[in-house]
């Protein structure tokens, strides 16, 4: 998965020694910038070489590629969001513009000719009486 946002906090680096040798991990807080209601996410970067290569600084706008995993400890479950790639976003490049979402009803493709009988079937809407007899008549 990927998410783009601004780094708003860098938590202290932690390190230790395991059976495989020394390890380092650091957590960062990312705030999304592309929506009306910004969201925050804490992710970690594991490994001294990745921390050095990514060189994440507070205030940078980045795209984070990450994996989500969960594990159980003493009957409680904990999420882990681990980044495997962090790229700085070039703000001088314009952001890609998403195509507008159309609220028009779905119709037959333009390239396919539609006969009169097909057109009447496509344009007919089920009545409320037809829906009342339907087994999956849901109120929403």
Short mmCIF file of C-alpha atoms in Angstrom, two decimals:
data_model
loop_
_atom_site.label_atom_id
_atom_site.label_comp_id
_atom_site.label_asym_id
_atom_site.label_seq_id
_atom_site.Cartn_x
_atom_site.Cartn_y
_atom_site.Cartn_z
CA UNK A 1 0.00 0.00 0.00
CA UNK A 2 1.07 3.59 -0.52
CA UNK A 3 0.12 6.84 1.15
CA UNK A 4 1.28 10.39 0.50
CA UNK A 5 1.53 13.04 3.19
CA UNK A 6 3.69 15.34 5.25
CA UNK A 7 5.98 14.13 8.04
CA UNK A 8 4.83 15.97 11.18
CA UNK A 9 6.88 14.14 13.81
CA UNK A 10 9.92 11.89 14.11
CA UNK A 11 9.98 9.83 17.30
CA UNK A 12 13.26 8.89 18.98
CA UNK A 13 15.29 6.11 17.39
CA UNK A 14 15.37 2.81 19.28
CA UNK A 15 18.07 0.16 19.00
CA UNK A 16 19.02 -3.13 20.52
CA UNK A 17 20.72 -6.45 20.04
CA UNK A 18 18.98 -9.67 19.05
CA UNK A 19 20.16 -13.14 18.08
CA UNK A 20 20.68 -11.78 14.53
CA UNK A 21 22.75 -8.81 15.68
CA UNK A 22 22.15 -5.10 16.23
CA UNK A 23 18.94 -3.47 15.06
CA UNK A 24 17.55 0.07 14.80
CA UNK A 25 14.00 1.28 14.31
CA UNK A 26 12.44 4.75 14.20
CA UNK A 27 8.80 5.79 14.03
CA UNK A 28 7.44 8.73 12.06
CA UNK A 29 4.02 10.40 11.99
CA UNK A 30 2.58 11.15 8.56
CA UNK A 31 -0.43 13.43 7.99
CA UNK A 32 -2.32 13.08 4.72
CA UNK A 33 -2.57 16.28 2.68
CA UNK A 34 -4.94 15.31 -0.11
CA UNK A 35 -8.30 15.31 1.64
CA UNK A 36 -10.67 17.65 3.41
CA UNK A 37 -10.16 15.72 6.65
CA UNK A 38 -6.46 14.96 7.12
CA UNK A 39 -5.59 11.63 8.75
CA UNK A 40 -2.50 10.70 10.72
CA UNK A 41 -0.57 7.44 10.56
CA UNK A 42 2.43 6.24 12.55
CA UNK A 43 4.81 4.03 10.59
CA UNK A 44 8.21 2.63 11.40
CA UNK A 45 11.38 2.18 9.40
CA UNK A 46 13.41 -0.83 10.48
CA UNK A 47 17.15 -1.03 9.84
CA UNK A 48 20.02 1.46 10.04
CA UNK A 49 20.65 1.23 6.28
CA UNK A 50 17.03 2.13 5.45
CA UNK A 51 16.98 4.97 7.97
CA UNK A 52 20.10 6.40 6.36
CA UNK A 53 18.89 5.83 2.78
CA UNK A 54 15.41 7.35 3.32
CA UNK A 55 16.77 10.29 5.39
CA UNK A 56 13.28 11.30 6.53
CA UNK A 57 12.99 14.83 7.94
CA UNK A 58 10.08 16.57 9.67
CA UNK A 59 8.27 18.83 7.21
CA UNK A 60 8.99 16.72 4.10
CA UNK A 61 6.16 15.62 1.83
CA UNK A 62 6.70 11.96 1.04
CA UNK A 63 5.10 8.90 -0.47
CA UNK A 64 5.37 5.91 1.86
CA UNK A 65 5.04 2.32 0.62
CA UNK A 66 4.23 0.09 3.57
CA UNK A 67 2.96 -3.28 4.78
CA UNK A 68 0.39 -3.72 7.53
CA UNK A 69 0.58 -6.65 9.92
CA UNK A 70 -0.99 -7.48 13.27
CA UNK A 71 0.15 -9.67 16.12
CA UNK A 72 -1.29 -10.85 19.40
CA UNK A 73 0.32 -10.25 22.79
CA UNK A 74 -1.35 -11.21 26.09
CA UNK A 75 -4.77 -11.47 24.50
CA UNK A 76 -4.60 -8.08 22.73
CA UNK A 77 -3.89 -7.38 19.08
CA UNK A 78 -1.49 -4.72 17.86
CA UNK A 79 -1.04 -3.32 14.34
CA UNK A 80 2.36 -2.76 12.82
CA UNK A 81 2.83 -0.46 9.83
CA UNK A 82 6.32 -0.95 8.43
CA UNK A 83 7.64 1.18 5.56
CA UNK A 84 9.72 -0.55 2.91
CA UNK A 85 10.11 2.50 0.64
CA UNK A 86 9.92 6.24 1.29
CA UNK A 87 10.25 8.70 -1.59
CA UNK A 88 10.31 12.48 -1.28
CA UNK A 89 7.59 14.15 -3.37
CA UNK A 90 8.74 16.81 -5.81
CA UNK A 91 6.36 19.68 -5.08
CA UNK A 92 7.43 21.57 -8.24
CA UNK A 93 5.68 18.93 -10.36
CA UNK A 94 1.91 19.42 -10.63
CA UNK A 95 -0.12 16.73 -8.93
CA UNK A 96 -1.95 14.38 -11.30
CA UNK A 97 -5.53 15.49 -11.76
CA UNK A 98 -8.12 12.81 -11.16
CA UNK A 99 -10.89 12.44 -13.72
CA UNK A 100 -14.18 13.92 -12.52
CA UNK A 101 -16.70 11.41 -11.23
CA UNK A 102 -19.88 11.39 -13.25
CA UNK A 103 -23.24 10.95 -11.59
CA UNK A 104 -24.90 10.06 -14.89
CA UNK A 105 -26.63 6.66 -15.04
CA UNK A 106 -24.76 3.84 -16.69
CA UNK A 107 -25.94 3.17 -20.22
CA UNK A 108 -25.06 0.96 -23.15
CA UNK A 109 -21.68 1.60 -24.85
CA UNK A 110 -21.72 4.23 -27.57
CA UNK A 111 -20.18 1.92 -30.16
CA UNK A 112 -22.86 -0.76 -29.77
CA UNK A 113 -26.11 -0.11 -31.64
CA UNK A 114 -29.23 -0.40 -29.50
CA UNK A 115 -32.51 -1.67 -30.89
CA UNK A 116 -35.87 -0.16 -29.90
CA UNK A 117 -36.74 -3.19 -27.72
CA UNK A 118 -33.36 -2.97 -25.95
CA UNK A 119 -33.79 0.78 -25.44
CA UNK A 120 -37.17 0.33 -23.76
CA UNK A 121 -35.68 -2.35 -21.48
CA UNK A 122 -32.71 -0.11 -20.60
CA UNK A 123 -34.91 2.91 -19.87
CA UNK A 124 -37.54 1.11 -17.82
CA UNK A 125 -37.17 1.39 -14.07
CA UNK A 126 -38.69 -1.16 -11.66
CA UNK A 127 -41.72 0.12 -9.79
CA UNK A 128 -42.02 0.07 -6.01
CA UNK A 129 -44.45 -2.87 -6.35
CA UNK A 130 -41.77 -4.87 -8.19
CA UNK A 131 -39.25 -4.11 -5.44
CA UNK A 132 -41.63 -5.12 -2.65
CA UNK A 133 -41.74 -8.69 -3.97
CA UNK A 134 -37.94 -8.89 -4.27
CA UNK A 135 -36.28 -11.13 -1.63
CA UNK A 136 -33.36 -8.70 -1.25
CA UNK A 137 -35.46 -5.57 -0.80
CA UNK A 138 -33.23 -3.49 1.44
CA UNK A 139 -34.17 -0.03 2.73
CA UNK A 140 -30.87 1.47 1.55
#
